CSV table of C-alpha atoms and ligand atoms in Angstrom, one decimal:
chain,number,residue,atom,x,y,z
A,181,MET,CA,-15.9,12.4,-18.4
A,182,GLY,CA,-15.2,10.4,-15.0
A,183,LEU,CA,-17.5,8.0,-12.8
A,184,VAL,CA,-17.4,8.4,-8.6
A,185,VAL,CA,-19.3,6.0,-6.7
A,186,GLN,CA,-20.2,8.1,-3.9
A,187,LYS,CA,-21.9,6.0,-0.7
A,188,TYR,CA,-23.7,7.7,2.1
A,189,GLY,CA,-24.6,6.5,5.5
A,190,GLY,CA,-27.2,6.4,8.0
A,191,SER,CA,-26.8,9.4,9.3
A,192,SER,CA,-26.1,11.3,6.3
A,193,VAL,CA,-29.7,9.9,5.1
A,194,ALA,CA,-31.5,9.8,8.7
A,195,ASP,CA,-34.9,12.0,7.9
A,196,ALA,CA,-36.6,14.0,4.6
A,197,GLU,CA,-34.2,17.0,5.0
A,198,GLY,CA,-30.9,14.7,5.2
A,199,ILE,CA,-32.1,12.8,2.2
A,200,LYS,CA,-32.5,16.6,0.2
A,201,ARG,CA,-29.0,18.3,1.4
A,202,VAL,CA,-28.0,14.4,-0.1
A,203,ALA,CA,-29.2,14.9,-3.6
A,204,LYS,CA,-28.2,18.5,-4.3
A,205,ARG,CA,-24.9,17.2,-3.4
A,206,ILE,CA,-25.3,14.0,-5.8
A,207,VAL,CA,-26.8,16.4,-8.7
A,208,ASP,CA,-23.6,18.7,-8.2
A,209,ALA,CA,-21.2,15.9,-9.5
A,210,LYS,CA,-23.0,14.6,-11.8
A,211,LYS,CA,-23.1,18.5,-12.8
A,212,ASN,CA,-19.0,18.6,-12.5
A,213,GLY,CA,-19.2,16.5,-15.4
A,214,ASN,CA,-19.2,13.4,-13.6
A,215,GLN,CA,-20.7,9.7,-14.0
A,216,VAL,CA,-22.7,9.1,-10.6
A,217,VAL,CA,-23.3,5.7,-9.1
A,218,VAL,CA,-24.2,6.2,-5.0
A,219,VAL,CA,-25.0,3.3,-2.8
A,220,VAL,CA,-26.8,4.5,0.6
A,221,SER,CA,-27.3,2.6,3.4
A,222,ALA,CA,-30.7,2.1,5.7
A,223,MET,CA,-32.3,5.9,7.2
A,224,GLY,CA,-30.8,6.8,10.6
A,225,ASP,CA,-31.2,4.0,12.7
A,226,THR,CA,-33.1,1.6,10.5
A,227,THR,CA,-31.5,-1.2,10.9
A,228,ASP,CA,-31.5,-1.7,14.8
A,229,GLU,CA,-34.9,-0.8,14.8
A,230,LEU,CA,-36.0,-3.6,12.5
A,231,ILE,CA,-33.9,-6.0,14.0
A,232,ASP,CA,-35.4,-5.6,17.3
A,233,LEU,CA,-39.1,-5.5,15.8
A,234,ALA,CA,-37.6,-9.5,14.6
A,235,GLU,CA,-36.8,-9.8,17.9
A,236,GLN,CA,-39.9,-9.0,19.5
A,237,VAL,CA,-41.6,-11.6,16.7
A,238,SER,CA,-38.7,-14.2,17.6
A,239,PRO,CA,-36.2,-14.8,19.6
A,240,ILE,CA,-33.7,-16.6,16.5
A,241,PRO,CA,-35.0,-14.4,13.5
A,242,ALA,CA,-33.7,-17.2,10.6
A,243,GLY,CA,-31.3,-16.2,8.3
A,244,ARG,CA,-33.0,-15.7,5.3
A,245,GLU,CA,-36.0,-13.7,6.4
A,246,PHE,CA,-33.9,-11.8,8.2
A,247,ASP,CA,-32.1,-10.8,5.6
A,248,MET,CA,-35.5,-10.4,3.6
A,249,LEU,CA,-36.5,-7.7,6.5
A,250,LEU,CA,-33.0,-6.4,6.7
A,251,THR,CA,-32.6,-5.5,2.8
A,252,ALA,CA,-35.8,-3.1,3.2
A,253,GLY,CA,-33.5,-0.6,4.9
A,254,GLU,CA,-31.9,0.2,2.3
A,255,ARG,CA,-35.0,-0.1,-0.5
A,256,ILE,CA,-36.7,2.9,1.2
A,257,SER,CA,-33.4,4.7,1.0
A,258,MET,CA,-32.4,4.3,-2.9
A,259,ALA,CA,-36.5,4.8,-3.2
A,260,LEU,CA,-37.0,8.1,-1.7
A,261,LEU,CA,-33.3,8.8,-3.0
A,262,ALA,CA,-34.3,8.8,-6.7
A,263,MET,CA,-37.1,11.0,-6.2
A,264,ALA,CA,-35.7,13.8,-4.3
A,265,ILE,CA,-32.8,13.6,-7.6
A,266,ALA,CA,-35.6,13.8,-9.9
A,267,ASN,CA,-37.6,16.8,-8.0
A,268,LEU,CA,-34.6,18.4,-8.6
A,269,GLY,CA,-34.4,17.6,-12.1
A,270,HIS,CA,-32.2,15.1,-12.8
A,271,GLU,CA,-32.9,11.5,-14.0
A,272,ALA,CA,-31.9,8.8,-11.6
A,273,GLN,CA,-33.1,5.3,-10.9
A,274,SER,CA,-32.8,3.4,-8.0
A,275,PHE,CA,-31.6,-0.5,-7.7
A,276,THR,CA,-31.3,-3.4,-5.2
A,277,GLY,CA,-28.5,-4.9,-4.1
A,278,SER,CA,-29.5,-7.5,-6.7
A,279,GLN,CA,-30.2,-5.2,-9.9
A,280,ALA,CA,-27.6,-4.1,-9.5
A,281,GLY,CA,-25.7,-7.4,-10.0
A,282,VAL,CA,-24.0,-7.9,-6.8
A,283,ILE,CA,-23.5,-11.5,-6.2
A,284,THR,CA,-22.3,-13.2,-3.4
A,285,ASP,CA,-22.0,-16.9,-1.3
A,286,SER,CA,-25.3,-17.9,0.7
A,287,VAL,CA,-24.2,-17.4,4.1
A,288,HIS,CA,-26.9,-15.0,5.5
A,289,ASN,CA,-26.3,-12.0,7.4
A,290,LYS,CA,-22.8,-12.4,6.8
A,291,ALA,CA,-22.5,-13.2,3.3
A,292,ARG,CA,-19.3,-12.7,1.1
A,293,ILE,CA,-19.5,-10.8,-2.5
A,294,ILE,CA,-17.6,-13.0,-5.3
A,295,ASP,CA,-19.0,-11.6,-8.7
A,296,VAL,CA,-20.1,-8.1,-9.2
A,297,THR,CA,-21.9,-7.4,-12.9
A,298,PRO,CA,-23.5,-4.1,-13.1
A,299,GLY,CA,-24.9,-3.8,-16.8
A,300,ARG,CA,-27.7,-2.4,-15.5
A,301,ILE,CA,-25.9,0.3,-14.3
A,302,ARG,CA,-23.9,0.7,-17.0
A,303,THR,CA,-27.1,1.0,-19.1
A,304,ALA,CA,-28.7,3.6,-16.1
A,305,LEU,CA,-24.7,5.7,-16.3
A,306,ASP,CA,-24.6,4.9,-20.7
A,307,GLU,CA,-27.7,6.8,-20.9
A,308,GLY,CA,-26.8,9.5,-18.4
A,309,ASN,CA,-28.7,8.7,-15.2
A,310,ILE,CA,-27.9,8.6,-12.0
A,311,ALA,CA,-27.5,5.1,-10.8
A,312,ILE,CA,-28.9,5.0,-7.1
A,313,VAL,CA,-27.9,1.5,-5.4
A,314,ALA,CA,-29.2,-0.2,-1.6
A,315,GLY,CA,-26.2,-1.0,0.0
A,316,PHE,CA,-25.0,-4.1,2.5
A,317,GLN,CA,-26.8,-6.3,0.5
A,318,GLY,CA,-26.5,-9.0,-2.6
A,319,VAL,CA,-27.8,-12.1,-4.2
A,320,SER,CA,-25.9,-15.9,-3.7
A,321,GLN,CA,-25.0,-17.5,-6.8
A,322,ASP,CA,-26.3,-20.4,-5.6
A,323,LYS,CA,-29.9,-19.9,-4.6
A,324,LYS,CA,-31.0,-17.0,-5.8
A,325,ASP,CA,-31.4,-16.1,-2.3
A,326,ILE,CA,-31.1,-12.0,-0.9
A,327,THR,CA,-28.9,-11.3,1.6
A,328,THR,CA,-26.7,-9.3,3.6
A,329,LEU,CA,-23.0,-8.5,4.1
A,330,GLY,CA,-23.1,-7.8,7.9
A,331,ARG,CA,-23.3,-5.2,9.9
A,332,GLY,CA,-22.3,-1.5,8.0
A,333,GLY,CA,-22.1,-3.7,4.8
A,334,SER,CA,-23.2,-0.5,2.5
A,335,ASP,CA,-19.2,0.0,2.0
A,336,THR,CA,-18.0,-3.0,0.8
A,337,THR,CA,-21.2,-2.3,-0.9
A,338,ALA,CA,-19.1,1.1,-2.5
A,339,VAL,CA,-16.1,-0.2,-3.0
A,340,ALA,CA,-16.7,-3.5,-4.8
A,341,LEU,CA,-18.5,-1.1,-7.7
A,342,ALA,CA,-16.1,1.0,-7.5
A,343,ALA,CA,-13.7,-2.2,-8.7
A,344,ALA,CA,-16.0,-3.6,-11.1
A,345,LEU,CA,-16.7,0.0,-12.9
A,346,ASP,CA,-13.0,1.0,-13.0
A,347,ALA,CA,-14.3,4.4,-10.8
A,348,GLU,CA,-11.9,7.3,-10.2
A,349,VAL,CA,-12.3,6.9,-6.6
A,350,CYS,CA,-14.9,5.7,-4.1
A,351,GLU,CA,-16.4,8.6,-1.9
A,352,ILE,CA,-17.9,7.5,1.8
A,353,TYR,CA,-19.7,10.4,2.9
A,354,THR,CA,-20.1,10.0,7.0
A,355,ASP,CA,-20.9,12.0,10.1
A,356,VAL,CA,-17.4,13.1,10.0
A,357,ASP,CA,-15.4,14.7,8.0
A,358,GLY,CA,-12.6,12.5,7.2
A,359,VAL,CA,-9.9,9.4,9.0
A,360,PHE,CA,-9.3,11.2,12.9
A,361,THR,CA,-5.9,10.9,14.6
A,362,ALA,CA,-8.1,8.9,17.4
A,363,ASP,CA,-12.5,8.8,17.7
A,364,PRO,CA,-13.4,12.3,17.4
A,365,ARG,CA,-16.4,11.6,19.9
A,366,VAL,CA,-13.5,10.7,22.5
A,367,VAL,CA,-11.0,13.1,21.9
A,368,LYS,CA,-11.7,16.6,20.6
A,369,LYS,CA,-8.2,17.6,20.2
A,370,ALA,CA,-8.1,14.7,17.5
A,371,ARG,CA,-6.7,15.6,14.3
A,372,LYS,CA,-8.1,14.8,10.9
A,373,MET,CA,-5.4,13.1,8.6
A,374,ASP,CA,-5.2,14.0,4.5
A,375,TRP,CA,-4.1,11.0,3.9
A,376,ILE,CA,-3.4,7.1,5.2
A,377,SER,CA,-2.1,4.2,3.8
A,378,SER,CA,-4.5,1.3,3.3
A,379,GLU,CA,-2.2,-0.7,5.8
A,380,ASP,CA,-1.9,1.4,8.7
A,381,MET,CA,-6.2,1.8,8.0
A,382,LEU,CA,-6.6,-1.4,7.9
A,383,GLU,CA,-4.7,-2.0,11.7
A,384,LEU,CA,-6.8,1.0,12.5
A,385,ALA,CA,-9.9,-1.2,11.5
A,386,ALA,CA,-9.5,-4.3,12.7
A,387,SER,CA,-8.4,-2.4,16.8
A,388,GLY,CA,-12.2,-0.9,16.6
A,389,SER,CA,-12.2,2.1,15.1
A,390,LYS,CA,-15.6,2.7,13.4
A,391,VAL,CA,-15.1,5.4,10.8
A,392,LEU,CA,-14.2,2.5,8.1
A,393,LEU,CA,-15.1,-1.2,7.9
A,394,HIS,CA,-11.8,-3.6,7.9
A,395,ARG,CA,-13.4,-5.6,4.6
A,396,CYS,CA,-14.2,-2.5,2.9
A,397,VAL,CA,-10.7,-1.6,3.3
A,398,GLU,CA,-9.0,-4.7,2.2
A,399,TYR,CA,-11.1,-4.8,-1.2
A,400,ALA,CA,-10.0,-1.1,-1.8
A,401,ARG,CA,-6.5,-2.4,-1.3
A,402,ARG,CA,-6.6,-5.7,-3.1
A,403,TYR,CA,-8.5,-3.6,-6.0
A,404,ASN,CA,-6.2,-0.8,-5.9
A,405,ILE,CA,-9.4,2.0,-5.4
A,406,PRO,CA,-8.9,5.0,-3.6
A,407,ILE,CA,-11.0,5.6,-1.0
A,408,HIS,CA,-11.8,9.7,-0.1
A,409,VAL,CA,-13.5,9.5,2.8
A,410,ARG,CA,-15.4,12.8,3.8
A,411,SER,CA,-18.6,14.7,5.7
A,412,SER,CA,-21.5,14.8,4.0
A,413,PHE,CA,-22.3,17.5,6.4
A,414,SER,CA,-19.3,20.0,4.9
A,415,GLY,CA,-17.6,21.1,2.2
A,416,LEU,CA,-13.8,20.6,3.3
A,417,PRO,CA,-12.2,17.2,2.4
A,418,GLY,CA,-11.7,14.2,3.7
A,419,THR,CA,-9.4,12.0,4.0
A,420,TRP,CA,-7.3,9.8,1.8
A,421,VAL,CA,-7.6,5.8,1.8
A,422,SER,CA,-4.8,4.3,-0.3
A,423,ASN,CA,-1.3,2.1,-0.9
A,424,GLU,CA,0.5,5.2,-2.2
A,425,ASN,CA,0.3,8.2,-0.8
A,426,PRO,CA,-0.4,10.8,-3.7
A,427,GLN,CA,2.1,13.7,-2.3
A,428,GLY,CA,5.1,11.2,-2.5
A,429,ASP,CA,6.9,9.2,-0.2
A,430,ALA,CA,8.6,11.6,1.7
A,431,GLN,CA,5.1,12.0,4.5
A,432,VAL,CA,5.0,8.3,5.0
A,433,GLU,CA,8.2,8.4,6.1
A,434,HIS,CA,7.0,11.8,8.1
A,435,ALA,CA,4.7,9.7,10.2
A,436,ILE,CA,6.0,7.5,12.8
A,437,ILE,CA,2.0,7.0,14.5
A,438,SER,CA,-1.0,7.5,12.5
A,439,GLY,CA,-3.4,7.3,15.7
A,440,VAL,CA,-4.9,5.6,18.5
A,441,ALA,CA,-7.6,2.8,18.6
A,442,HIS,CA,-10.5,1.8,20.9
A,443,ASP,CA,-12.6,-1.0,21.6
A,444,ILE,CA,-15.2,-1.5,24.2
A,445,SER,CA,-17.3,-4.4,22.9
A,446,GLU,CA,-14.5,-6.7,23.8
A,447,ALA,CA,-15.1,-9.1,26.9
A,448,LYS,CA,-12.0,-11.4,28.5
A,449,ILE,CA,-12.3,-14.9,29.8
A,450,THR,CA,-9.3,-16.4,31.9
A,451,VAL,CA,-9.4,-20.5,32.3
A,452,VAL,CA,-7.8,-20.8,35.9
A,453,GLY,CA,-6.3,-23.9,36.9
A,454,VAL,CA,-4.7,-25.6,33.7
A,455,PRO,CA,-2.5,-28.1,33.8
A,456,ASP,CA,0.7,-26.9,32.2
A,457,LYS,CA,2.0,-29.6,29.9
A,458,PRO,CA,1.7,-29.8,26.1
A,459,GLY,CA,-1.5,-29.9,24.4
A,460,GLU,CA,-3.5,-27.7,26.8
A,461,ALA,CA,-4.4,-24.5,24.5
A,462,ALA,CA,-5.1,-26.8,21.6
A,463,VAL,CA,-7.6,-28.2,23.4
A,464,ILE,CA,-9.2,-24.6,24.7
A,465,PHE,CA,-8.7,-23.3,21.5
A,466,ARG,CA,-10.0,-26.0,19.5
A,467,THR,CA,-13.2,-25.7,21.5
A,468,ILE,CA,-13.4,-22.4,21.1
A,469,ALA,CA,-12.9,-22.7,17.1
A,470,ASN,CA,-15.8,-25.5,16.7
A,471,ALA,CA,-18.0,-22.9,18.8
A,472,GLU,CA,-17.3,-21.2,15.7
A,473,VAL,CA,-15.8,-17.8,17.9
A,474,ASN,CA,-13.9,-15.8,16.4
A,475,ILE,CA,-10.6,-14.4,19.6
A,476,ASP,CA,-8.3,-11.4,19.2
A,477,MET,CA,-5.2,-11.8,22.5
A,478,ILE,CA,-4.1,-15.2,24.4
A,479,VAL,CA,-2.2,-15.1,27.7
A,480,GLN,CA,-1.0,-17.5,29.1
A,481,ASN,CA,0.9,-17.5,32.6
A,482,VAL,CA,4.0,-19.0,33.7
A,483,SER,CA,2.3,-21.9,36.0
A,484,ALA,CA,3.7,-22.2,39.7
A,485,ALA,CA,6.0,-24.4,40.6
A,486,SER,CA,3.9,-25.7,42.9
A,487,THR,CA,1.1,-26.3,41.6
A,488,GLY,CA,2.2,-27.1,38.1
A,489,LEU,CA,-0.8,-25.1,37.2
A,490,THR,CA,-1.5,-22.1,35.0
A,491,ASP,CA,-3.9,-19.5,34.1
A,492,ILE,CA,-4.9,-18.8,29.6
A,493,SER,CA,-6.8,-15.9,29.3
A,494,PHE,CA,-8.3,-14.2,25.8
A,495,THR,CA,-10.7,-12.4,24.9
A,496,LEU,CA,-13.2,-12.1,22.3
A,497,PRO,CA,-16.4,-10.4,21.1
A,498,LYS,CA,-18.8,-9.4,23.8
A,499,SER,CA,-22.2,-11.0,21.7
A,500,GLU,CA,-19.9,-14.5,21.1
A,501,GLY,CA,-19.1,-14.6,25.0
A,502,HIS,CA,-21.6,-16.7,26.1
A,503,LYS,CA,-21.3,-19.5,23.5
A,504,ALA,CA,-17.6,-19.7,24.1
A,505,ILE,CA,-18.3,-20.4,28.0
A,506,ASP,CA,-20.7,-22.8,27.1
A,507,ALA,CA,-18.2,-24.8,25.0
A,508,LEU,CA,-15.6,-24.1,27.7
A,509,LYS,CA,-17.6,-25.3,30.2
A,510,LYS,CA,-19.2,-28.5,28.4
A,511,ALA,CA,-15.2,-29.4,27.5
A,512,LYS,CA,-14.1,-28.8,30.8
A,513,ASP,CA,-13.2,-32.8,32.1
A,514,ALA,CA,-11.4,-33.0,28.7
A,515,ILE,CA,-9.5,-30.1,29.1
A,516,GLY,CA,-9.4,-30.1,32.8
A,517,PHE,CA,-9.2,-26.7,34.6
A,518,ASP,CA,-10.3,-25.6,38.0
A,519,SER,CA,-12.5,-23.0,36.5
A,520,LEU,CA,-13.7,-20.2,34.4
A,521,ARG,CA,-13.9,-16.7,35.0
A,522,TYR,CA,-16.2,-14.1,32.5
A,523,ASP,CA,-15.2,-10.0,32.6
A,524,ASP,CA,-17.4,-7.6,30.2
A,525,GLN,CA,-16.0,-4.6,32.2
A,526,ILE,CA,-12.7,-4.4,29.6
A,527,GLY,CA,-12.0,-1.9,27.3
A,528,LYS,CA,-9.1,-2.1,24.6
A,529,ILE,CA,-6.8,0.9,23.8
A,530,SER,CA,-4.3,0.3,20.2
A,531,LEU,CA,-1.6,3.1,18.9
A,532,VAL,CA,-1.0,2.5,15.8
A,533,GLY,CA,1.5,3.2,12.4
A,534,ALA,CA,4.4,2.0,10.2
A,535,GLY,CA,6.4,4.1,11.6
A,536,MET,CA,7.2,2.1,14.4
A,537,LYS,CA,9.3,-0.8,12.6
A,538,THR,CA,12.0,1.5,12.7
A,539,ASN,CA,11.5,3.7,16.0
A,540,PRO,CA,12.8,2.7,19.5
A,541,GLY,CA,10.8,3.9,22.1
A,542,VAL,CA,7.0,3.6,20.8
A,543,THR,CA,7.0,0.9,23.2
A,544,ALA,CA,8.3,2.6,26.0
A,545,SER,CA,6.3,6.0,25.4
A,546,PHE,CA,3.3,4.6,25.2
A,547,PHE,CA,3.8,2.8,28.4
A,548,GLN,CA,4.8,5.6,29.7
A,549,ALA,CA,1.9,7.5,29.2
A,550,LEU,CA,-0.2,4.7,30.2
A,551,SER,CA,1.1,4.8,34.5
A,552,ASP,CA,1.3,8.7,34.0
A,553,ALA,CA,-2.1,8.5,33.6
A,554,GLY,CA,-2.7,6.2,36.6
A,555,VAL,CA,-4.4,3.7,34.0
A,556,ASN,CA,-3.5,-0.1,34.7
A,557,ILE,CA,-2.7,-2.6,32.2
A,558,GLU,CA,-4.0,-5.8,31.8
A,559,LEU,CA,-3.4,-7.2,28.6
A,560,ILE,CA,-0.7,-6.8,25.7
A,561,SER,CA,0.0,-8.1,22.1
A,562,THR,CA,1.5,-6.4,19.6
A,563,SER,CA,2.1,-6.4,15.7
A,564,GLU,CA,4.8,-4.9,13.4
A,565,ILE,CA,3.0,-1.5,13.1
A,566,ARG,CA,0.4,-1.9,16.4
A,567,ILE,CA,0.6,-1.9,20.3
A,568,SER,CA,-2.9,-2.9,22.0
A,569,VAL,CA,-3.2,-3.2,25.9
A,570,VAL,CA,-6.5,-3.9,27.9
A,571,THR,CA,-7.1,-1.7,30.5
A,572,ARG,CA,-10.9,-1.3,33.1
A,573,GLN,CA,-13.7,0.0,30.0
A,574,ASP,CA,-13.7,2.9,32.3
A,575,ASP,CA,-10.3,3.8,32.1
A,576,VAL,CA,-10.3,3.8,28.2
A,577,ASN,CA,-11.5,7.1,27.2
A,578,GLU,CA,-8.7,9.0,29.8
A,579,ALA,CA,-6.2,6.0,28.3
A,580,VAL,CA,-6.8,7.7,24.6
A,581,ARG,CA,-6.4,11.2,25.6
A,582,ALA,CA,-3.4,10.3,27.6
A,583,VAL,CA,-1.6,8.4,24.5
A,584,HIS,CA,-2.6,10.9,22.1
A,585,THR,CA,-1.7,14.0,23.6
A,586,ALA,CA,2.0,11.4,24.6
A,587,PHE,CA,2.9,10.6,20.8
A,588,GLY,CA,1.4,14.6,19.7
A,589,LEU,CA,-1.5,13.7,17.6
A,590,ASP,CA,-3.4,16.8,19.4
A,591,SER,CA,-4.1,19.4,17.0
A,592,ASP,CA,-4.2,23.2,17.9
A,593,SER,CA,-7.0,24.2,15.9
A,594,ASP,CA,-10.8,23.3,15.8
A,595,GLU,CA,-12.3,20.9,18.2
A,596,ALA,CA,-13.1,17.9,15.8
A,597,VAL,CA,-17.3,17.7,14.9
A,598,VAL,CA,-19.4,15.0,14.8
A,599,TYR,CA,-22.0,16.0,13.0
A,600,GLY,CA,-25.0,13.4,13.2
A,601,GLY,CA,-25.5,10.3,14.4
A,602,THR,CA,-26.9,8.4,17.5
A,603,GLY,CA,-23.4,6.5,17.5
A,604,ARG,CA,-25.6,2.9,18.1
B,173,LIG,N1,-27.5,-0.8,7.1
B,173,LIG,C1,-26.6,-1.2,7.1
B,173,LIG,C2,-26.2,-0.9,9.0
B,173,LIG,O1,-27.0,-0.3,9.5
B,173,LIG,C3,-25.5,-1.4,6.3
B,173,LIG,C4,-24.8,-0.3,6.6
B,173,LIG,O2,-25.1,1.2,7.5
B,173,LIG,O3,-23.7,0.3,5.6
B,173,LIG,O4,-25.8,-1.8,9.5
B,174,MG,MG1,-26.3,1.9,9.1
């Protein structure tokens, strides 16, 4: 008998109908002879609604109470799901993250899992029950407070439980049929992949692809847990994400490019008129680091000989823009720059694929596609298996489609289906 961990996202359990539909799928998996552990997210946009509510009560929600509030979302869906399963004549028991043994550090709102001790889940399974676990939450090891794992954290809960229970597979059910060569909301001709390497998936996630969280893929890679991303709305097989291609190496050689990701959640700061002398970049980025802001791309221009001044630009999450600007303003005299420019109308497009390591010309074709689409490039950064550019945000969708077509990724069959979700 196999042990399967299934995770259902908020759009799959958005209402009573959704919960009943998911309950049937779970029961089917059980009837097929599996032991089934289910991780569930909060219904629909519940988490966002709880955050809105908290902000109305207090503009700066406190860590501990904020986590206490947000975990309520997952508790609602886990209990309802257990009831719906019982209604189908099967035994299900729901567990909070804490009861399921998800032990975290004590960093509220973005806790990291440090141990998983799923004793109660094992017992439930051994007694023939289906175990339902609230995603996105745990309990801190030292203070025993309730914590949350950061937005989208239910995927990480699922993979962590799959690893701790030595599951055969972690199935992540979502509102699209799998991992696509681009966001199907933007590219109608995006193609579903049957398999993608953890390595490429990590890079896509880091570049803005939202189908799987970076942390979840990282966890799965470390513990060698195969993930099967699929839709809870259709019976179709989805995309396998794993370290090794189940079909053997021939396929790996074949795919040069895995996909195109885009991200419109970043902003760009330009520090104008920085003296071109050793140590300046160090002071700027120390200032940013001390403000606990994560940066992404960096570009420094050559200084004009006449002035000896240069400009340094970098990108960062929009949500951290104010923190960074405030910190830089305070350090203006120490750094000695002229002015700051803040631009939140940027977008990033990334082409990802391990095959680009050994295939010359990928970069040239990428830039050609952008040029043909009339898209102007503002910043460029690369890794061994990725090329990213920053453009105007208005150009992003067009650019993604152009690059997708240029690399022959367009499907010639049906349009990609998006079954649900508000995309919030
Ligand atoms: N409900 C949480 C969120 O919306 C966790 C999750 O969906 O994975 O971020
Ligand atoms: Mg959610």
